[in-house]
Amino acid sequence: MTALTQQLLEQKRQRRQTLAQLSFPEKVRIVEKLRDASKRMAQAGRRQGLR
């Protein structure tokens, strides 16, 4: 495994630990924010003639 791969895996592990420590309402807020961003991207794509 390369040093870069190891670094990326460690960062992913740290991110998961940080997210696991958040309260449930905070996790819901993050998911809602991601959902809203996804909807905005889909709408922008439709306006530009993309799928």
PDB file with SEQRES, HELIX, SHEET and CRYST1 records, atoms N, CA, C and O in Angstrom:
SEQRES   1 A   51  MET THR ALA LEU THR GLN GLN LEU LEU GLU GLN LYS ARG          
SEQRES   2 A   51  GLN ARG ARG GLN THR LEU ALA GLN LEU SER PHE PRO GLU          
SEQRES   3 A   51  LYS VAL ARG ILE VAL GLU LYS LEU ARG ASP ALA SER LYS          
SEQRES   4 A   51  ARG MET ALA GLN ALA GLY ARG ARG GLN GLY LEU ARG              
HELIX    1 AA1 ALA A    3  ALA A   20  1                                  18    
HELIX    2 AA2 PHE A   24  ARG A   47  1                                  24    
CRYST1    1.000    1.000    1.000  90.00  90.00  90.00 P 1           1          
ATOM      1  N   MET A   1       0.859  -1.173   0.000  1.00  0.00           N  
ATOM      2  CA  MET A   1       0.000   0.000   0.000  1.00  0.00           C  
ATOM      3  C   MET A   1       0.904   1.234   0.000  1.00  0.00           C  
ATOM      4  O   MET A   1       1.870   1.319   0.758  1.00  0.00           O  
ATOM      5  N   THR A   2       0.570   2.162  -0.851  1.00  0.00           N  
ATOM      6  CA  THR A   2       1.389   3.368  -0.947  1.00  0.00           C  
ATOM      7  C   THR A   2       1.139   4.285   0.251  1.00  0.00           C  
ATOM      8  O   THR A   2       0.147   4.154   0.968  1.00  0.00           O  
ATOM      9  N   ALA A   3       2.062   5.201   0.438  1.00  0.00           N  
ATOM     10  CA  ALA A   3       1.936   6.158   1.540  1.00  0.00           C  
ATOM     11  C   ALA A   3       0.689   7.024   1.355  1.00  0.00           C  
ATOM     12  O   ALA A   3       0.007   7.357   2.325  1.00  0.00           O  
ATOM     13  N   LEU A   4       0.399   7.384   0.108  1.00  0.00           N  
ATOM     14  CA  LEU A   4      -0.779   8.203  -0.163  1.00  0.00           C  
ATOM     15  C   LEU A   4      -2.057   7.450   0.190  1.00  0.00           C  
ATOM     16  O   LEU A   4      -2.967   8.014   0.798  1.00  0.00           O  
ATOM     17  N   THR A   5      -2.124   6.185  -0.189  1.00  0.00           N  
ATOM     18  CA  THR A   5      -3.297   5.367   0.133  1.00  0.00           C  
ATOM     19  C   THR A   5      -3.475   5.240   1.635  1.00  0.00           C  
ATOM     20  O   THR A   5      -4.593   5.340   2.140  1.00  0.00           O  
ATOM     21  N   GLN A   6      -2.402   5.025   2.340  1.00  0.00           N  
ATOM     22  CA  GLN A   6      -2.466   4.928   3.802  1.00  0.00           C  
ATOM     23  C   GLN A   6      -2.951   6.236   4.408  1.00  0.00           C  
ATOM     24  O   GLN A   6      -3.760   6.236   5.337  1.00  0.00           O  
ATOM     25  N   GLN A   7      -2.460   7.340   3.885  1.00  0.00           N  
ATOM     26  CA  GLN A   7      -2.876   8.658   4.386  1.00  0.00           C  
ATOM     27  C   GLN A   7      -4.367   8.876   4.148  1.00  0.00           C  
ATOM     28  O   GLN A   7      -5.078   9.355   5.032  1.00  0.00           O  
ATOM     29  N   LEU A   8      -4.838   8.523   2.955  1.00  0.00           N  
ATOM     30  CA  LEU A   8      -6.257   8.700   2.638  1.00  0.00           C  
ATOM     31  C   LEU A   8      -7.136   7.825   3.525  1.00  0.00           C  
ATOM     32  O   LEU A   8      -8.186   8.271   3.988  1.00  0.00           O  
ATOM     33  N   LEU A   9      -6.720   6.594   3.763  1.00  0.00           N  
ATOM     34  CA  LEU A   9      -7.489   5.704   4.630  1.00  0.00           C  
ATOM     35  C   LEU A   9      -7.534   6.221   6.067  1.00  0.00           C  
ATOM     36  O   LEU A   9      -8.563   6.115   6.733  1.00  0.00           O  
ATOM     37  N   GLU A  10      -6.438   6.770   6.536  1.00  0.00           N  
ATOM     38  CA  GLU A  10      -6.398   7.324   7.894  1.00  0.00           C  
ATOM     39  C   GLU A  10      -7.319   8.544   7.996  1.00  0.00           C  
ATOM     40  O   GLU A  10      -8.030   8.709   8.988  1.00  0.00           O  
ATOM     41  N   GLN A  11      -7.304   9.386   6.977  1.00  0.00           N  
ATOM     42  CA  GLN A  11      -8.188  10.552   6.979  1.00  0.00           C  
ATOM     43  C   GLN A  11      -9.650  10.122   6.967  1.00  0.00           C  
ATOM     44  O   GLN A  11     -10.484  10.724   7.642  1.00  0.00           O  
ATOM     45  N   LYS A  12      -9.957   9.091   6.207  1.00  0.00           N  
ATOM     46  CA  LYS A  12     -11.322   8.575   6.147  1.00  0.00           C  
ATOM     47  C   LYS A  12     -11.748   8.036   7.517  1.00  0.00           C  
ATOM     48  O   LYS A  12     -12.869   8.279   7.963  1.00  0.00           O  
ATOM     49  N   ARG A  13     -10.855   7.311   8.172  1.00  0.00           N  
ATOM     50  CA  ARG A  13     -11.146   6.769   9.507  1.00  0.00           C  
ATOM     51  C   ARG A  13     -11.408   7.899  10.500  1.00  0.00           C  
ATOM     52  O   ARG A  13     -12.336   7.822  11.304  1.00  0.00           O  
ATOM     53  N   GLN A  14     -10.588   8.943  10.440  1.00  0.00           N  
ATOM     54  CA  GLN A  14     -10.761  10.078  11.344  1.00  0.00           C  
ATOM     55  C   GLN A  14     -12.081  10.794  11.084  1.00  0.00           C  
ATOM     56  O   GLN A  14     -12.774  11.188  12.023  1.00  0.00           O  
ATOM     57  N   ARG A  15     -12.434  10.966   9.789  1.00  0.00           N  
ATOM     58  CA  ARG A  15     -13.707  11.609   9.454  1.00  0.00           C  
ATOM     59  C   ARG A  15     -14.879  10.809   9.990  1.00  0.00           C  
ATOM     60  O   ARG A  15     -15.834  11.377  10.520  1.00  0.00           O  
ATOM     61  N   ARG A  16     -14.810   9.492   9.852  1.00  0.00           N  
ATOM     62  CA  ARG A  16     -15.891   8.635  10.345  1.00  0.00           C  
ATOM     63  C   ARG A  16     -16.013   8.715  11.858  1.00  0.00           C  
ATOM     64  O   ARG A  16     -17.123   8.738  12.388  1.00  0.00           O  
ATOM     65  N   GLN A  17     -14.891   8.758  12.556  1.00  0.00           N  
ATOM     66  CA  GLN A  17     -14.937   8.884  14.018  1.00  0.00           C  
ATOM     67  C   GLN A  17     -15.554  10.213  14.426  1.00  0.00           C  
ATOM     68  O   GLN A  17     -16.355  10.272  15.359  1.00  0.00           O  
ATOM     69  N   THR A  18     -15.186  11.268  13.734  1.00  0.00           N  
ATOM     70  CA  THR A  18     -15.730  12.590  14.039  1.00  0.00           C  
ATOM     71  C   THR A  18     -17.241  12.608  13.823  1.00  0.00           C  
ATOM     72  O   THR A  18     -17.986  13.123  14.658  1.00  0.00           O  
ATOM     73  N   LEU A  19     -17.690  12.046  12.704  1.00  0.00           N  
ATOM     74  CA  LEU A  19     -19.129  12.006  12.425  1.00  0.00           C  
ATOM     75  C   LEU A  19     -19.868  11.131  13.434  1.00  0.00           C  
ATOM     76  O   LEU A  19     -20.992  11.452  13.820  1.00  0.00           O  
ATOM     77  N   ALA A  20     -19.262  10.048  13.859  1.00  0.00           N  
ATOM     78  CA  ALA A  20     -19.902   9.141  14.811  1.00  0.00           C  
ATOM     79  C   ALA A  20     -20.124   9.825  16.161  1.00  0.00           C  
ATOM     80  O   ALA A  20     -21.047   9.464  16.891  1.00  0.00           O  
ATOM     81  N   GLN A  21     -19.296  10.797  16.491  1.00  0.00           N  
ATOM     82  CA  GLN A  21     -19.398  11.472  17.782  1.00  0.00           C  
ATOM     83  C   GLN A  21     -20.465  12.571  17.787  1.00  0.00           C  
ATOM     84  O   GLN A  21     -20.821  13.079  18.850  1.00  0.00           O  
ATOM     85  N   LEU A  22     -20.969  12.936  16.625  1.00  0.00           N  
ATOM     86  CA  LEU A  22     -21.982  13.996  16.563  1.00  0.00           C  
ATOM     87  C   LEU A  22     -23.309  13.505  17.128  1.00  0.00           C  
ATOM     88  O   LEU A  22     -23.605  12.310  17.122  1.00  0.00           O  
ATOM     89  N   SER A  23     -24.086  14.441  17.609  1.00  0.00           N  
ATOM     90  CA  SER A  23     -25.420  14.108  18.107  1.00  0.00           C  
ATOM     91  C   SER A  23     -26.329  13.795  16.927  1.00  0.00           C  
ATOM     92  O   SER A  23     -26.055  14.192  15.795  1.00  0.00           O  
ATOM     93  N   PHE A  24     -27.413  13.079  17.207  1.00  0.00           N  
ATOM     94  CA  PHE A  24     -28.353  12.700  16.152  1.00  0.00           C  
ATOM     95  C   PHE A  24     -28.920  13.925  15.426  1.00  0.00           C  
ATOM     96  O   PHE A  24     -28.946  13.934  14.195  1.00  0.00           O  
ATOM     97  N   PRO A  25     -29.376  14.960  16.146  1.00  0.00           N  
ATOM     98  CA  PRO A  25     -29.911  16.145  15.442  1.00  0.00           C  
ATOM     99  C   PRO A  25     -28.873  16.796  14.517  1.00  0.00           C  
ATOM    100  O   PRO A  25     -29.221  17.307  13.453  1.00  0.00           O  
ATOM    101  N   GLU A  26     -27.620  16.776  14.922  1.00  0.00           N  
ATOM    102  CA  GLU A  26     -26.565  17.350  14.080  1.00  0.00           C  
ATOM    103  C   GLU A  26     -26.380  16.506  12.818  1.00  0.00           C  
ATOM    104  O   GLU A  26     -26.180  17.047  11.731  1.00  0.00           O  
ATOM    105  N   LYS A  27     -26.447  15.196  12.962  1.00  0.00           N  
ATOM    106  CA  LYS A  27     -26.340  14.313  11.796  1.00  0.00           C  
ATOM    107  C   LYS A  27     -27.499  14.549  10.840  1.00  0.00           C  
ATOM    108  O   LYS A  27     -27.306  14.571   9.624  1.00  0.00           O  
ATOM    109  N   VAL A  28     -28.695  14.724  11.377  1.00  0.00           N  
ATOM    110  CA  VAL A  28     -29.868  14.987  10.540  1.00  0.00           C  
ATOM    111  C   VAL A  28     -29.687  16.310   9.802  1.00  0.00           C  
ATOM    112  O   VAL A  28     -30.014  16.410   8.620  1.00  0.00           O  
ATOM    113  N   ARG A  29     -29.176  17.309  10.482  1.00  0.00           N  
ATOM    114  CA  ARG A  29     -28.946  18.621   9.859  1.00  0.00           C  
ATOM    115  C   ARG A  29     -27.979  18.486   8.683  1.00  0.00           C  
ATOM    116  O   ARG A  29     -28.197  19.080   7.628  1.00  0.00           O  
ATOM    117  N   ILE A  30     -26.921  17.713   8.862  1.00  0.00           N  
ATOM    118  CA  ILE A  30     -25.939  17.512   7.794  1.00  0.00           C  
ATOM    119  C   ILE A  30     -26.581  16.802   6.601  1.00  0.00           C  
ATOM    120  O   ILE A  30     -26.369  17.195   5.454  1.00  0.00           O  
ATOM    121  N   VAL A  31     -27.364  15.758   6.873  1.00  0.00           N  
ATOM    122  CA  VAL A  31     -28.019  15.013   5.790  1.00  0.00           C  
ATOM    123  C   VAL A  31     -28.995  15.912   5.037  1.00  0.00           C  
ATOM    124  O   VAL A  31     -29.064  15.853   3.809  1.00  0.00           O  
ATOM    125  N   GLU A  32     -29.740  16.733   5.747  1.00  0.00           N  
ATOM    126  CA  GLU A  32     -30.676  17.657   5.097  1.00  0.00           C  
ATOM    127  C   GLU A  32     -29.933  18.663   4.226  1.00  0.00           C  
ATOM    128  O   GLU A  32     -30.379  18.987   3.125  1.00  0.00           O  
ATOM    129  N   LYS A  33     -28.815  19.148   4.715  1.00  0.00           N  
ATOM    130  CA  LYS A  33     -28.007  20.093   3.955  1.00  0.00           C  
ATOM    131  C   LYS A  33     -27.480  19.437   2.676  1.00  0.00           C  
ATOM    132  O   LYS A  33     -27.494  20.061   1.615  1.00  0.00           O  
ATOM    133  N   LEU A  34     -27.019  18.191   2.764  1.00  0.00           N  
ATOM    134  CA  LEU A  34     -26.547  17.467   1.588  1.00  0.00           C  
ATOM    135  C   LEU A  34     -27.678  17.211   0.601  1.00  0.00           C  
ATOM    136  O   LEU A  34     -27.484  17.322  -0.610  1.00  0.00           O  
ATOM    137  N   ARG A  35     -28.857  16.870   1.111  1.00  0.00           N  
ATOM    138  CA  ARG A  35     -30.015  16.621   0.253  1.00  0.00           C  
ATOM    139  C   ARG A  35     -30.397  17.887  -0.505  1.00  0.00           C  
ATOM    140  O   ARG A  35     -30.667  17.837  -1.704  1.00  0.00           O  
ATOM    141  N   ASP A  36     -30.420  19.020   0.191  1.00  0.00           N  
ATOM    142  CA  ASP A  36     -30.763  20.284  -0.452  1.00  0.00           C  
ATOM    143  C   ASP A  36     -29.752  20.643  -1.543  1.00  0.00           C  
ATOM    144  O   ASP A  36     -30.132  21.121  -2.612  1.00  0.00           O  
ATOM    145  N   ALA A  37     -28.477  20.415  -1.272  1.00  0.00           N  
ATOM    146  CA  ALA A  37     -27.444  20.694  -2.269  1.00  0.00           C  
ATOM    147  C   ALA A  37     -27.614  19.789  -3.488  1.00  0.00           C  
ATOM    148  O   ALA A  37     -27.434  20.227  -4.624  1.00  0.00           O  
ATOM    149  N   SER A  38     -27.956  18.543  -3.250  1.00  0.00           N  
ATOM    150  CA  SER A  38     -28.178  17.595  -4.341  1.00  0.00           C  
ATOM    151  C   SER A  38     -29.355  18.032  -5.207  1.00  0.00           C  
ATOM    152  O   SER A  38     -29.294  17.951  -6.434  1.00  0.00           O  
ATOM    153  N   LYS A  39     -30.416  18.492  -4.571  1.00  0.00           N  
ATOM    154  CA  LYS A  39     -31.585  18.977  -5.317  1.00  0.00           C  
ATOM    155  C   LYS A  39     -31.225  20.192  -6.163  1.00  0.00           C  
ATOM    156  O   LYS A  39     -31.653  20.298  -7.312  1.00  0.00           O  
ATOM    157  N   ARG A  40     -30.438  21.110  -5.599  1.00  0.00           N  
ATOM    158  CA  ARG A  40     -30.033  22.297  -6.349  1.00  0.00           C  
ATOM    159  C   ARG A  40     -29.180  21.922  -7.557  1.00  0.00           C  
ATOM    160  O   ARG A  40     -29.327  22.514  -8.626  1.00  0.00           O  
ATOM    161  N   MET A  41     -28.291  20.944  -7.397  1.00  0.00           N  
ATOM    162  CA  MET A  41     -27.464  20.502  -8.520  1.00  0.00           C  
ATOM    163  C   MET A  41     -28.318  19.863  -9.606  1.00  0.00           C  
ATOM    164  O   MET A  41     -28.095  20.101 -10.793  1.00  0.00           O  
ATOM    165  N   ALA A  42     -29.295  19.053  -9.205  1.00  0.00           N  
ATOM    166  CA  ALA A  42     -30.177  18.405 -10.179  1.00  0.00           C  
ATOM    167  C   ALA A  42     -30.986  19.449 -10.940  1.00  0.00           C  
ATOM    168  O   ALA A  42     -31.154  19.337 -12.154  1.00  0.00           O  
ATOM    169  N   GLN A  43     -31.485  20.456 -10.243  1.00  0.00           N  
ATOM    170  CA  GLN A  43     -32.255  21.518 -10.886  1.00  0.00           C  
ATOM    171  C   GLN A  43     -31.388  22.303 -11.870  1.00  0.00           C  
ATOM    172  O   GLN A  43     -31.833  22.640 -12.967  1.00  0.00           O  
ATOM    173  N   ALA A  44     -30.158  22.590 -11.473  1.00  0.00           N  
ATOM    174  CA  ALA A  44     -29.245  23.318 -12.356  1.00  0.00           C  
ATOM    175  C   ALA A  44     -28.951  22.485 -13.598  1.00  0.00           C  
ATOM    176  O   ALA A  44     -28.867  23.027 -14.700  1.00  0.00           O  
ATOM    177  N   GLY A  45     -28.796  21.196 -13.432  1.00  0.00           N  
ATOM    178  CA  GLY A  45     -28.547  20.315 -14.569  1.00  0.00           C  
ATOM    179  C   GLY A  45     -29.715  20.296 -15.526  1.00  0.00           C  
ATOM    180  O   GLY A  45     -29.523  20.323 -16.742  1.00  0.00           O  
ATOM    181  N   ARG A  46     -30.919  20.251 -14.998  1.00  0.00           N  
ATOM    182  CA  ARG A  46     -32.110  20.257 -15.854  1.00  0.00           C  
ATOM    183  C   ARG A  46     -32.219  21.582 -16.621  1.00  0.00           C  
ATOM    184  O   ARG A  46     -32.597  21.598 -17.792  1.00  0.00           O  
ATOM    185  N   ARG A  47     -31.890  22.679 -15.957  1.00  0.00           N  
ATOM    186  CA  ARG A  47     -31.953  23.987 -16.627  1.00  0.00           C  
ATOM    187  C   ARG A  47     -30.945  24.068 -17.783  1.00  0.00           C  
ATOM    188  O   ARG A  47     -31.173  24.770 -18.768  1.00  0.00           O  
ATOM    189  N   GLN A  48     -29.852  23.355 -17.651  1.00  0.00           N  
ATOM    190  CA  GLN A  48     -28.820  23.391 -18.695  1.00  0.00           C  
ATOM    191  C   GLN A  48     -29.002  22.273 -19.715  1.00  0.00           C  
ATOM    192  O   GLN A  48     -28.155  22.091 -20.590  1.00  0.00           O  
ATOM    193  N   GLY A  49     -30.083  21.533 -19.614  1.00  0.00           N  
ATOM    194  CA  GLY A  49     -30.375  20.484 -20.572  1.00  0.00           C  
ATOM    195  C   GLY A  49     -29.668  19.176 -20.287  1.00  0.00           C  
ATOM    196  O   GLY A  49     -29.602  18.306 -21.155  1.00  0.00           O  
ATOM    197  N   LEU A  50     -29.144  19.027 -19.094  1.00  0.00           N  
ATOM    198  CA  LEU A  50     -28.516  17.777 -18.709  1.00  0.00           C  
ATOM    199  C   LEU A  50     -29.560  16.872 -18.090  1.00  0.00           C  
ATOM    200  O   LEU A  50     -30.645  17.331 -17.734  1.00  0.00           O  
ATOM    201  N   ARG A  51     -29.257  15.625 -17.960  1.00  0.00           N  
ATOM    202  CA  ARG A  51     -30.202  14.695 -17.337  1.00  0.00           C  
ATOM    203  C   ARG A  51     -30.428  15.009 -15.898  1.00  0.00           C  
ATOM    204  O   ARG A  51     -31.197  14.320 -15.228  1.00  0.00           O  
TER     205      ARG A  51                                                      
END                                                                             
